[in-house]
Amino acid sequence: MSVEGFFGSNEQNLVDMIQMWGLTKSTGILNIRSGKEDGDVHFDSGRVVWAKAGPFLSNEDAIYHILALEEGRFRFVSTTSIKKNGSLNASYNEIIMEGMRRLDHLKNKRRGLEDKFGFIPHIVKDAPLDEISYEEKVFLALVDGRRNLEKIFNHCGLGAHKSFDVYEKLLSSGILKLRKVRVLVVDDQGMWRKVISAMLTKERYFDVVGTAEDGVDALNKLSELRPDVMTLDLEMPRLNGLKTLYWMMSGGYDILLKSQYNICIQDTYRCPVVVISAVATRMAPETLDALIGGASAYITKPSQVVTESIEEQQQRIAKTVLMASQVDLVKSRRIKTSDVDKKEDTGENSRKLVCIGASMVGGLTSLMQLIPQLPQGSDASVYVVIDDLNSIDHARSFAEFLDRHSQVRVLTADKNTILKKGSVYISSGDQSVQFGITKTGQTAFKVAQNTEGGQRNLRPIDSMLQSALRCKGFEKRLGVVLAGDGTDGKVGFLEMAKNGEKVFAQDSYSSLNPIKPEIVSSTGITRVIPLGEMVKAITDEIGRVDI
């Protein structure tokens, strides 16, 4: 006999389940899956006798790590084929009491560390590494001078409790130290160099290590200062932002500096780039060219004539630059595009819907690679929400760009529309969508300003997914979560899985910013797929029609 389901907020609670199996004196194996993590807990007549979680945790460490998982999938199988370990033989009461104590302790630790998660740990030179423990070696293996503390905690595989203990020991022993994120600010106007630098240094985890007045100055200082991330204006004299970006990504700018400007540098250096430019206001062609060329993100220069306050703009700039600092440039490459000739579409109403959620950092470049590869003749419509894209004008420019380079029709979701097979609809995060059926029986959507009680709804992806589930006109729905940041989409994709629909998540290796797909995958509901294989997976799932 077996029982399975989900655990987490608004779901069954792991503590309650352990208590139930203890009270009923059950014998069997509890399997837990939460994102990349999995674990087993073995019960013998209601007592916990063996546990394992991931590659490094066993017995007590494993069981208390499993109790700290916020959500995921579980399966309990009644069986006598269990493992036992002499060091673990605890009642459900002992497990729950100690688990609650450790969770409270963990929450207090986490609160004290959250302000430091943006900092980058590094190993102190000549630190004594000969006698460190195996767990400390595992933690230090991820300390590469680029990853921030949050990323290391989330990926070290030591579990919530053990990773904090290991970190504190390495810090107190002087092996590990934290440093700020190093930023190079590039703009031809001194005023903007000061404004952007001041906005960044308001946050404790940024250190503006230098400024540059044009592309030549920036390339020269890159090698000297070796920043973690660079902000880049596009319109500059001598060498504009686009050419600066292309030369940096090519790695051969030492030849340019020597031959044209008589500047000699020892070696070249690359780092993630955030375009901060007035040109980015409407996602101009230059902005899209920057994203194609390898920029990690773009953002509009601060302004007093937009709806956001200066403080909100400062926070958005800081958040974008921090996320970009964690982009792995090994995954960043110039995107190849070409104009295509489209065949006439069928004009048929769609009864299948592919729901895609993404964010700007990482998600835009994923969409620029995914959408142009979608084949003509798709048997579904595709609806895309970019949750932190805050302007329908930006969405329109992006949709027009994708349409020029795609076999399918790419449109802006800016008006009430009947859904067509083989069409893609792009929506910004400041809009909400409702799917429904027209009087003639066709599936359609209507859009409105994304507000809830006078405030902007901060979960536009969740809202879109839940509306798609409520619409009875769809025969099939498919969820796809691409690169991005934040938890928006986590609830909606989970609801899709509960309703029997499939959810695909972009894998971490191909994601410039894997936070969003990793968070959704933590629920245990997704099939993780490399971006290069996503089109085939979507097409296999929804099918094609002849056109």
Coordinates of C-alpha atoms in Angstrom, one line a residue:
M1 CA 0.0 0.0 0.0
S2 CA 1.2 3.5 -0.8
V3 CA 0.0 7.1 -0.4
E4 CA 1.4 10.1 -2.2
G5 CA 0.8 13.8 -2.6
F6 CA 2.2 17.3 -1.9
F7 CA 3.3 19.0 1.3
G8 CA 3.8 22.6 2.1
S9 CA 1.8 25.8 2.5
N10 CA -1.9 25.1 2.0
E11 CA -1.0 21.4 1.8
Q12 CA -0.4 18.5 4.1
N13 CA 2.3 19.2 6.8
L14 CA 5.3 16.9 7.1
V15 CA 5.2 17.1 10.9
D16 CA 1.6 16.0 11.0
M17 CA 2.3 13.1 8.6
I18 CA 5.2 11.9 10.8
Q19 CA 3.0 12.1 13.8
M20 CA 0.3 10.1 12.0
W21 CA 2.7 7.3 11.0
G22 CA 4.1 7.3 14.5
L23 CA 0.7 7.0 16.1
T24 CA -0.4 4.3 13.8
K25 CA 2.9 2.4 14.4
S26 CA 3.5 2.2 10.6
T27 CA 6.4 0.4 9.0
G28 CA 7.5 1.7 5.7
I29 CA 9.5 4.2 3.7
L30 CA 8.7 7.9 3.3
N31 CA 10.3 9.4 0.1
I32 CA 10.5 13.2 -0.2
R33 CA 11.3 15.2 -3.4
S34 CA 11.8 18.9 -3.3
G35 CA 13.4 20.4 -6.4
K36 CA 16.8 18.8 -6.8
E37 CA 16.7 17.4 -3.3
D38 CA 15.4 14.0 -2.4
G39 CA 15.4 12.0 0.8
D40 CA 14.1 8.8 2.5
V41 CA 12.9 8.2 6.0
H42 CA 12.4 4.6 7.2
F43 CA 9.9 3.8 9.9
D44 CA 9.7 0.6 12.0
S45 CA 6.5 0.3 14.0
G46 CA 6.2 4.1 14.1
R47 CA 9.8 4.8 15.1
V48 CA 12.3 6.5 12.8
V49 CA 15.2 4.1 12.3
W50 CA 17.1 5.4 9.2
A51 CA 17.2 8.5 7.1
K52 CA 19.2 9.9 4.1
A53 CA 18.9 13.2 2.2
G54 CA 21.0 14.0 -0.9
P55 CA 24.6 12.9 -1.2
F56 CA 25.9 14.1 2.1
L57 CA 23.3 13.9 4.9
S58 CA 22.3 10.8 6.8
N59 CA 20.3 9.8 9.9
E60 CA 19.7 12.8 12.3
D61 CA 21.2 15.4 9.9
A62 CA 19.0 14.0 7.1
I63 CA 15.7 13.9 9.0
Y64 CA 16.0 17.4 10.4
H65 CA 17.0 18.7 6.9
I66 CA 13.9 17.1 5.5
L67 CA 11.7 18.7 8.2
A68 CA 13.1 22.1 7.1
L69 CA 12.0 21.7 3.5
E70 CA 9.1 24.1 2.8
E71 CA 7.3 22.1 0.1
G72 CA 7.5 19.3 -2.4
R73 CA 6.2 15.8 -3.1
F74 CA 6.0 12.8 -0.8
R75 CA 5.3 9.1 -1.2
F76 CA 4.9 6.7 1.7
V77 CA 5.2 3.0 0.9
S78 CA 4.2 0.3 3.5
T79 CA 6.9 -2.3 3.4
T80 CA 9.1 -4.3 5.8
S81 CA 12.1 -3.9 3.5
I82 CA 13.6 -1.1 5.6
K83 CA 17.1 -0.1 6.7
K84 CA 18.1 0.3 10.3
N85 CA 21.0 2.1 11.9
G86 CA 22.0 1.7 15.5
S87 CA 22.6 5.5 15.9
L88 CA 19.0 6.4 15.0
N89 CA 15.9 5.0 16.8
A90 CA 13.6 7.8 17.7
S91 CA 9.9 8.1 18.4
Y92 CA 7.8 10.6 16.4
N93 CA 7.6 12.8 19.5
E94 CA 11.4 13.0 19.9
I95 CA 11.7 13.8 16.1
I96 CA 9.1 16.5 16.1
M97 CA 10.2 18.2 19.4
E98 CA 13.9 18.3 18.3
G99 CA 12.9 19.3 14.7
M100 CA 10.8 22.2 15.9
R101 CA 13.7 23.4 18.2
R102 CA 16.1 23.2 15.3
L103 CA 13.7 25.0 12.9
D104 CA 13.3 27.9 15.4
H105 CA 17.1 28.1 15.7
L106 CA 17.5 28.0 11.9
K107 CA 15.0 30.8 11.4
N108 CA 16.9 33.0 13.9
K109 CA 20.1 32.3 12.2
R110 CA 18.7 33.0 8.7
R111 CA 17.3 36.3 9.9
G112 CA 20.7 37.4 11.0
L113 CA 22.3 36.3 7.7
E114 CA 19.7 37.5 5.1
D115 CA 21.4 41.0 4.9
K116 CA 24.6 39.3 4.0
F117 CA 23.3 37.0 1.3
G118 CA 24.3 39.4 -1.4
F119 CA 27.9 39.4 -0.4
I120 CA 30.5 37.2 -2.1
P121 CA 32.5 34.8 0.1
H122 CA 36.2 34.2 -0.7
I123 CA 38.9 32.0 0.8
V124 CA 41.6 33.9 2.7
K125 CA 45.0 33.7 1.2
D126 CA 47.2 31.1 2.9
A127 CA 44.3 29.9 5.0
P128 CA 45.0 26.5 6.8
L129 CA 43.0 24.0 4.7
D130 CA 44.8 20.8 5.7
E131 CA 42.6 19.8 8.6
I132 CA 39.1 21.0 7.6
S133 CA 36.2 18.5 7.7
Y134 CA 34.6 16.9 4.7
E135 CA 31.5 19.1 5.0
E136 CA 33.7 22.2 5.0
K137 CA 35.5 21.0 1.8
V138 CA 32.1 20.6 0.2
F139 CA 31.1 24.1 1.1
L140 CA 34.4 25.6 0.0
A141 CA 34.2 23.8 -3.3
L142 CA 31.5 26.3 -4.4
V143 CA 33.5 29.4 -3.1
D144 CA 34.9 30.6 -6.4
G145 CA 35.0 34.4 -5.8
R146 CA 31.9 34.9 -8.0
R147 CA 28.9 33.2 -6.3
N148 CA 27.2 35.1 -3.6
L149 CA 26.5 33.6 -0.2
E150 CA 22.8 32.9 -0.9
K151 CA 23.7 30.9 -4.1
I152 CA 26.3 28.8 -2.1
F153 CA 23.8 28.0 0.7
N154 CA 21.2 26.9 -1.9
H155 CA 23.5 24.7 -3.9
C156 CA 26.1 23.2 -1.4
G157 CA 23.8 20.2 -0.7
L158 CA 24.6 20.2 3.0
G159 CA 21.1 21.0 4.1
A160 CA 19.7 24.1 5.9
H161 CA 21.1 23.3 9.4
K162 CA 24.5 21.9 8.4
S163 CA 25.3 24.6 5.9
F164 CA 24.8 27.4 8.5
D165 CA 27.0 25.5 11.0
V166 CA 29.8 25.0 8.5
Y167 CA 29.6 28.6 7.3
E168 CA 29.9 29.9 10.9
K169 CA 32.9 27.6 11.6
L170 CA 34.7 28.7 8.4
L171 CA 34.1 32.3 9.2
S172 CA 35.2 32.1 12.8
S173 CA 38.3 30.2 11.9
G174 CA 39.4 32.9 9.5
I175 CA 39.3 30.6 6.5
L176 CA 36.4 32.5 4.9
K177 CA 35.6 36.2 4.5
L178 CA 32.9 38.2 2.8
R179 CA 33.4 41.0 0.3
K180 CA 31.0 43.4 -1.5
V181 CA 29.9 43.1 -5.2
R182 CA 32.4 45.1 -7.2
V183 CA 30.8 47.4 -9.9
L184 CA 32.2 49.4 -12.7
V185 CA 29.8 52.2 -13.8
V186 CA 30.2 53.4 -17.4
D187 CA 28.5 56.5 -18.7
D188 CA 29.8 59.5 -20.7
Q189 CA 28.0 62.0 -18.5
G190 CA 29.5 62.7 -15.1
M191 CA 26.1 63.4 -13.5
W192 CA 24.8 60.0 -14.4
R193 CA 28.0 58.3 -13.2
K194 CA 27.4 59.9 -9.8
V195 CA 23.7 59.2 -9.7
I196 CA 24.0 55.5 -10.6
S197 CA 27.0 55.1 -8.2
A198 CA 25.0 56.7 -5.4
M199 CA 22.0 54.5 -6.0
L200 CA 24.1 51.4 -5.9
T201 CA 26.1 52.2 -2.8
K202 CA 22.9 52.8 -0.9
E203 CA 22.8 49.0 -0.7
R204 CA 25.4 47.6 1.7
Y205 CA 26.5 44.8 -0.6
F206 CA 27.8 47.1 -3.5
D207 CA 31.2 48.6 -3.9
V208 CA 31.6 50.9 -7.0
V209 CA 35.3 50.2 -7.7
G210 CA 35.5 52.6 -10.6
T211 CA 33.7 54.7 -13.3
A212 CA 34.5 55.1 -17.0
E213 CA 33.5 57.9 -19.4
D214 CA 33.3 55.9 -22.6
G215 CA 33.9 52.4 -24.0
V216 CA 37.7 52.8 -24.4
D217 CA 38.0 53.9 -20.8
A218 CA 35.7 51.0 -19.7
L219 CA 37.7 48.3 -21.6
N220 CA 41.0 49.6 -20.1
K221 CA 39.6 49.6 -16.6
L222 CA 38.0 46.2 -16.9
S223 CA 41.3 44.4 -16.9
E224 CA 42.7 46.6 -14.0
L225 CA 39.6 46.5 -11.7
R226 CA 38.1 43.1 -12.6
P227 CA 34.6 44.0 -11.4
D228 CA 31.8 41.4 -10.8
V229 CA 29.4 43.4 -13.0
M230 CA 29.4 46.5 -15.2
T231 CA 26.6 49.0 -15.9
L232 CA 26.8 50.3 -19.4
D233 CA 25.3 53.3 -21.2
L234 CA 24.7 52.8 -24.9
E235 CA 25.2 56.3 -26.3
M236 CA 28.8 57.3 -25.8
P237 CA 31.7 59.0 -27.8
R238 CA 34.8 57.2 -29.1
L239 CA 33.4 53.7 -28.5
N240 CA 29.6 53.3 -27.9
G241 CA 28.0 50.8 -25.6
L242 CA 27.2 48.2 -28.2
K243 CA 30.7 48.1 -29.6
T244 CA 32.1 48.0 -26.1
L245 CA 29.9 45.1 -25.2
Y246 CA 30.8 43.2 -28.4
W247 CA 34.5 43.7 -27.9
M248 CA 34.4 42.7 -24.3
M249 CA 32.4 39.5 -25.0
S250 CA 34.8 38.6 -27.9
G251 CA 37.8 38.7 -25.5
G252 CA 40.0 40.3 -28.1
Y253 CA 39.8 44.0 -27.1
D254 CA 43.5 44.1 -26.1
I255 CA 44.2 44.2 -29.9
L256 CA 41.7 47.1 -30.4
L257 CA 43.1 49.2 -27.5
K258 CA 46.7 48.7 -28.7
S259 CA 46.1 49.3 -32.5
Q260 CA 43.7 52.2 -32.3
Y261 CA 44.3 53.9 -29.0
N262 CA 47.9 52.9 -28.1
I263 CA 46.8 51.4 -24.8
C264 CA 48.5 48.3 -23.6
I265 CA 46.9 45.9 -21.2
Q266 CA 48.2 42.7 -19.6
D267 CA 45.1 40.6 -20.3
T268 CA 41.4 40.8 -21.1
Y269 CA 38.5 40.3 -18.7
R270 CA 34.8 39.7 -19.1
C271 CA 31.9 40.3 -16.6
P272 CA 28.1 40.4 -16.8
V273 CA 26.7 43.7 -18.2
V274 CA 23.5 45.6 -17.2
V275 CA 22.6 48.2 -19.8
I276 CA 21.4 51.4 -18.1
S277 CA 20.4 53.9 -20.8
A278 CA 17.8 56.4 -21.7
V279 CA 17.6 54.5 -25.0
A280 CA 16.2 51.6 -23.1
T281 CA 13.0 53.5 -22.4
R282 CA 11.0 51.7 -25.1
M283 CA 13.2 48.7 -25.5
A284 CA 14.8 50.3 -28.6
P285 CA 16.6 48.3 -31.3
E286 CA 19.9 49.2 -29.6
T287 CA 18.6 47.6 -26.3
L288 CA 17.6 44.4 -28.2
D289 CA 21.0 44.4 -30.0
A290 CA 22.7 44.5 -26.5
L291 CA 20.7 41.5 -25.3
I292 CA 21.5 39.6 -28.5
G293 CA 25.2 40.6 -27.9
G294 CA 25.3 39.1 -24.4
A295 CA 24.1 41.8 -22.0
S296 CA 22.5 40.1 -19.0
A297 CA 19.8 42.8 -18.5
Y298 CA 18.7 46.3 -19.3
I299 CA 17.1 49.0 -17.3
T300 CA 15.9 52.6 -18.0
K301 CA 17.8 55.5 -16.5
P302 CA 16.1 57.0 -13.4
S303 CA 13.5 59.6 -14.2
Q304 CA 11.1 61.8 -12.3
V305 CA 8.4 61.6 -15.1
V306 CA 7.6 57.9 -14.6
T307 CA 5.0 56.5 -12.2
E308 CA 7.7 54.8 -10.0
S309 CA 9.2 56.9 -7.2
I310 CA 13.0 57.5 -7.2
E311 CA 13.3 55.1 -4.3
E312 CA 11.5 52.3 -6.2
Q313 CA 13.7 53.0 -9.2
Q314 CA 16.8 52.8 -7.0
Q315 CA 15.7 49.5 -5.6
R316 CA 14.9 48.1 -9.1
I317 CA 18.4 49.1 -10.4
A318 CA 20.1 47.6 -7.3
K319 CA 18.1 44.3 -7.6
T320 CA 18.8 44.0 -11.3
V321 CA 22.6 44.7 -10.9
L322 CA 22.8 42.2 -8.0
M323 CA 21.0 39.5 -10.0
A324 CA 23.2 40.2 -13.1
S325 CA 26.4 39.9 -10.9
Q326 CA 25.5 36.2 -10.5
V327 CA 25.1 35.4 -14.2
D328 CA 27.5 32.7 -15.4
L329 CA 29.2 34.1 -18.5
V330 CA 30.0 30.5 -19.6
K331 CA 26.3 30.3 -20.5
S332 CA 26.2 33.7 -22.1
R333 CA 26.7 33.8 -25.8
R334 CA 25.7 35.9 -28.8
I335 CA 22.3 35.0 -30.0
K336 CA 22.0 34.3 -33.7
T337 CA 18.9 35.8 -35.4
S338 CA 17.6 36.0 -38.9
D339 CA 14.5 37.4 -40.6
V340 CA 12.0 34.7 -41.8
D341 CA 9.2 34.5 -44.3
K342 CA 6.0 33.3 -42.7
K343 CA 3.3 31.2 -44.2
E344 CA -0.3 32.2 -43.8
D345 CA -1.6 30.8 -40.5
T346 CA -4.8 28.8 -40.3
G347 CA -6.7 31.4 -38.3
E348 CA -8.2 28.5 -36.3
N349 CA -9.2 29.0 -32.7
S350 CA -7.0 27.3 -30.2
R351 CA -8.1 24.8 -27.5
K352 CA -4.6 24.3 -26.2
L353 CA -2.5 26.8 -24.3
V354 CA 1.2 26.9 -23.5
C355 CA 1.7 29.2 -20.4
I356 CA 5.2 30.6 -20.1
G357 CA 6.5 32.6 -17.1
A358 CA 9.9 34.4 -17.1
S359 CA 11.7 37.5 -15.7
M360 CA 13.8 40.1 -17.5
V361 CA 17.2 39.0 -16.2
G362 CA 17.9 35.7 -18.0
G363 CA 14.3 35.3 -19.2
L364 CA 14.5 37.7 -22.1
T365 CA 17.5 36.0 -23.6
S366 CA 15.8 32.6 -23.1
L367 CA 12.7 33.8 -24.9
M368 CA 14.9 35.2 -27.7
Q369 CA 16.3 31.7 -28.2
L370 CA 13.1 29.7 -27.7
I371 CA 10.3 31.6 -29.5
P372 CA 12.1 31.8 -32.9
Q373 CA 12.6 28.1 -32.9
L374 CA 8.9 27.3 -32.4
P375 CA 7.6 25.6 -35.6
Q376 CA 4.8 26.8 -37.8
G377 CA 1.7 24.7 -37.4
S378 CA 1.6 24.5 -33.7
D379 CA -1.7 23.1 -32.3
A380 CA -1.7 25.6 -29.4
S381 CA -1.5 29.3 -28.5
V382 CA 1.4 30.5 -26.4
Y383 CA 0.9 33.1 -23.7
V384 CA 4.0 34.7 -22.1
V385 CA 4.2 36.8 -19.0
I386 CA 7.4 38.6 -18.1
D387 CA 6.6 39.4 -14.5
D388 CA 9.0 42.4 -13.9
L389 CA 8.7 43.9 -17.4
N390 CA 6.8 47.1 -16.3
S391 CA 5.6 48.6 -19.5
I392 CA 3.4 47.3 -22.3
D393 CA 5.4 49.5 -24.7
H394 CA 8.5 47.4 -23.8
A395 CA 6.4 44.3 -24.4
R396 CA 5.3 45.6 -27.8
S397 CA 8.8 46.3 -28.9
F398 CA 9.9 42.9 -27.7
A399 CA 7.0 41.2 -29.5
E400 CA 7.8 43.0 -32.8
F401 CA 11.4 41.9 -32.6
L402 CA 10.5 38.3 -31.9
D403 CA 7.9 38.4 -34.7
R404 CA 10.5 39.5 -37.3
H405 CA 12.7 36.5 -36.4
S406 CA 10.2 33.8 -35.7
Q407 CA 8.3 31.3 -37.8
V408 CA 5.2 31.8 -35.6
R409 CA 3.2 35.0 -35.2
V410 CA 4.2 37.0 -32.1
L411 CA 1.8 39.6 -30.9
T412 CA 1.4 41.9 -27.9
A413 CA -1.3 41.0 -25.4
D414 CA -2.6 44.6 -25.3
K415 CA -6.2 44.1 -26.2
N416 CA -9.1 41.6 -26.0
T417 CA -8.2 38.8 -28.4
I418 CA -9.5 35.5 -29.8
L419 CA -6.7 32.9 -29.3
K420 CA -5.3 31.5 -32.6
K421 CA -3.3 28.3 -33.1
G422 CA 0.4 29.0 -33.7
S423 CA 0.4 32.5 -32.2
V424 CA 2.4 33.8 -29.3
Y425 CA 1.2 36.6 -27.1
I426 CA 3.6 38.7 -25.0
S427 CA 2.4 40.4 -21.8
S428 CA 4.2 42.7 -19.4
G429 CA 3.9 42.4 -15.7
D430 CA 1.7 45.5 -15.3
Q431 CA -1.2 43.8 -17.1
S432 CA -3.6 41.0 -15.9
V433 CA -5.3 38.5 -18.2
Q434 CA -8.5 36.6 -18.0
F435 CA -9.2 33.7 -20.3
G436 CA -12.7 32.7 -21.2
I437 CA -15.1 31.6 -24.0
T438 CA -16.9 34.0 -26.3
K439 CA -20.6 33.8 -27.2
T440 CA -19.6 32.0 -30.4
G441 CA -17.7 29.4 -28.3
Q442 CA -14.2 30.5 -29.1
T443 CA -11.4 30.7 -26.5
A444 CA -10.2 34.2 -25.9
F445 CA -8.6 36.5 -23.4
K446 CA -9.2 40.1 -22.2
V447 CA -6.5 42.2 -20.5
A448 CA -6.7 45.0 -17.9
Q449 CA -4.3 47.0 -15.8
N450 CA -2.7 44.7 -13.3
T451 CA -4.1 46.1 -10.0
E452 CA -5.6 44.5 -6.9
G453 CA -7.3 46.8 -4.4
G454 CA -5.6 49.8 -6.0
Q455 CA -2.2 48.2 -5.7
R456 CA -0.2 46.5 -8.5
N457 CA -0.6 42.7 -8.3
L458 CA 2.9 41.5 -7.8
R459 CA 2.2 37.9 -9.0
P460 CA 1.1 38.3 -12.7
I461 CA 2.3 34.9 -13.7
D462 CA 0.3 33.1 -10.9
S463 CA -2.7 35.2 -11.9
M464 CA -2.3 34.2 -15.6
L465 CA -1.9 30.5 -14.7
Q466 CA -4.9 30.4 -12.4
S467 CA -7.1 32.1 -15.0
A468 CA -6.0 29.5 -17.6
L469 CA -7.0 26.7 -15.2
R470 CA -10.4 28.3 -14.6
C471 CA -11.2 28.6 -18.3
K472 CA -13.3 25.5 -19.4
G473 CA -12.6 26.1 -23.1
F474 CA -9.1 24.6 -23.0
E475 CA -8.6 20.9 -23.7
K476 CA -5.0 21.0 -22.6
R477 CA -2.6 23.4 -20.9
L478 CA 1.2 23.2 -20.6
G479 CA 3.3 25.2 -18.1
V480 CA 6.8 26.4 -19.0
V481 CA 9.0 28.3 -16.5
L482 CA 12.1 30.0 -18.0
A483 CA 15.0 31.8 -16.4
G484 CA 14.2 34.6 -14.0
D485 CA 14.0 35.8 -10.4
G486 CA 11.4 35.6 -7.7
T487 CA 8.6 33.3 -6.6
D488 CA 5.9 34.4 -9.0
G489 CA 4.6 31.4 -10.8
K490 CA 5.3 28.9 -8.0
V491 CA 1.7 28.7 -6.8
G492 CA 0.2 28.7 -10.3
F493 CA 2.4 26.0 -11.7
L494 CA 1.8 23.9 -8.7
E495 CA -2.0 24.2 -9.3
M496 CA -1.5 23.2 -12.9
A497 CA 0.3 20.0 -11.8
K498 CA -2.5 19.2 -9.3
N499 CA -5.0 19.5 -12.1
G500 CA -3.1 17.0 -14.2
E501 CA -1.3 19.4 -16.5
K502 CA 2.5 19.1 -17.2
V503 CA 5.0 21.7 -16.2
F504 CA 8.5 22.1 -17.9
A505 CA 11.3 24.0 -16.2
Q506 CA 14.4 25.3 -17.9
D507 CA 17.5 23.6 -16.4
S508 CA 20.0 25.5 -14.3
Y509 CA 22.9 25.0 -16.7
S510 CA 21.2 26.8 -19.6
S511 CA 19.6 29.5 -17.4
L512 CA 21.5 32.8 -17.0
N513 CA 19.4 33.4 -13.9
P514 CA 18.0 30.0 -12.7
I515 CA 16.3 31.3 -9.5
K516 CA 12.7 31.1 -10.8
P517 CA 12.8 27.7 -12.4
E518 CA 14.7 26.3 -9.4
I519 CA 12.0 27.7 -7.0
V520 CA 9.2 26.2 -9.1
S521 CA 11.1 22.9 -9.4
S522 CA 11.4 22.8 -5.6
T523 CA 7.7 21.8 -5.4
G524 CA 8.7 18.5 -7.1
I525 CA 6.2 19.0 -10.0
T526 CA 8.4 19.9 -13.0
R527 CA 10.2 18.1 -15.7
V528 CA 13.6 19.9 -16.0
I529 CA 14.7 20.4 -19.6
P530 CA 17.7 22.2 -21.2
L531 CA 16.7 25.2 -23.2
G532 CA 18.0 23.7 -26.5
E533 CA 15.5 20.8 -26.0
M534 CA 12.5 22.8 -24.8
V535 CA 11.0 23.4 -28.3
K536 CA 10.9 19.6 -29.1
A537 CA 9.4 18.9 -25.6
I538 CA 6.7 21.5 -26.1
T539 CA 5.9 20.3 -29.7
D540 CA 5.8 16.6 -28.6
E541 CA 3.4 17.5 -25.8
I542 CA 0.9 19.8 -27.7
G543 CA 1.2 18.4 -31.2
R544 CA 1.1 20.1 -34.6
V545 CA -1.5 20.7 -37.4
D546 CA -1.0 20.8 -41.1
I547 CA -1.0 24.3 -42.6

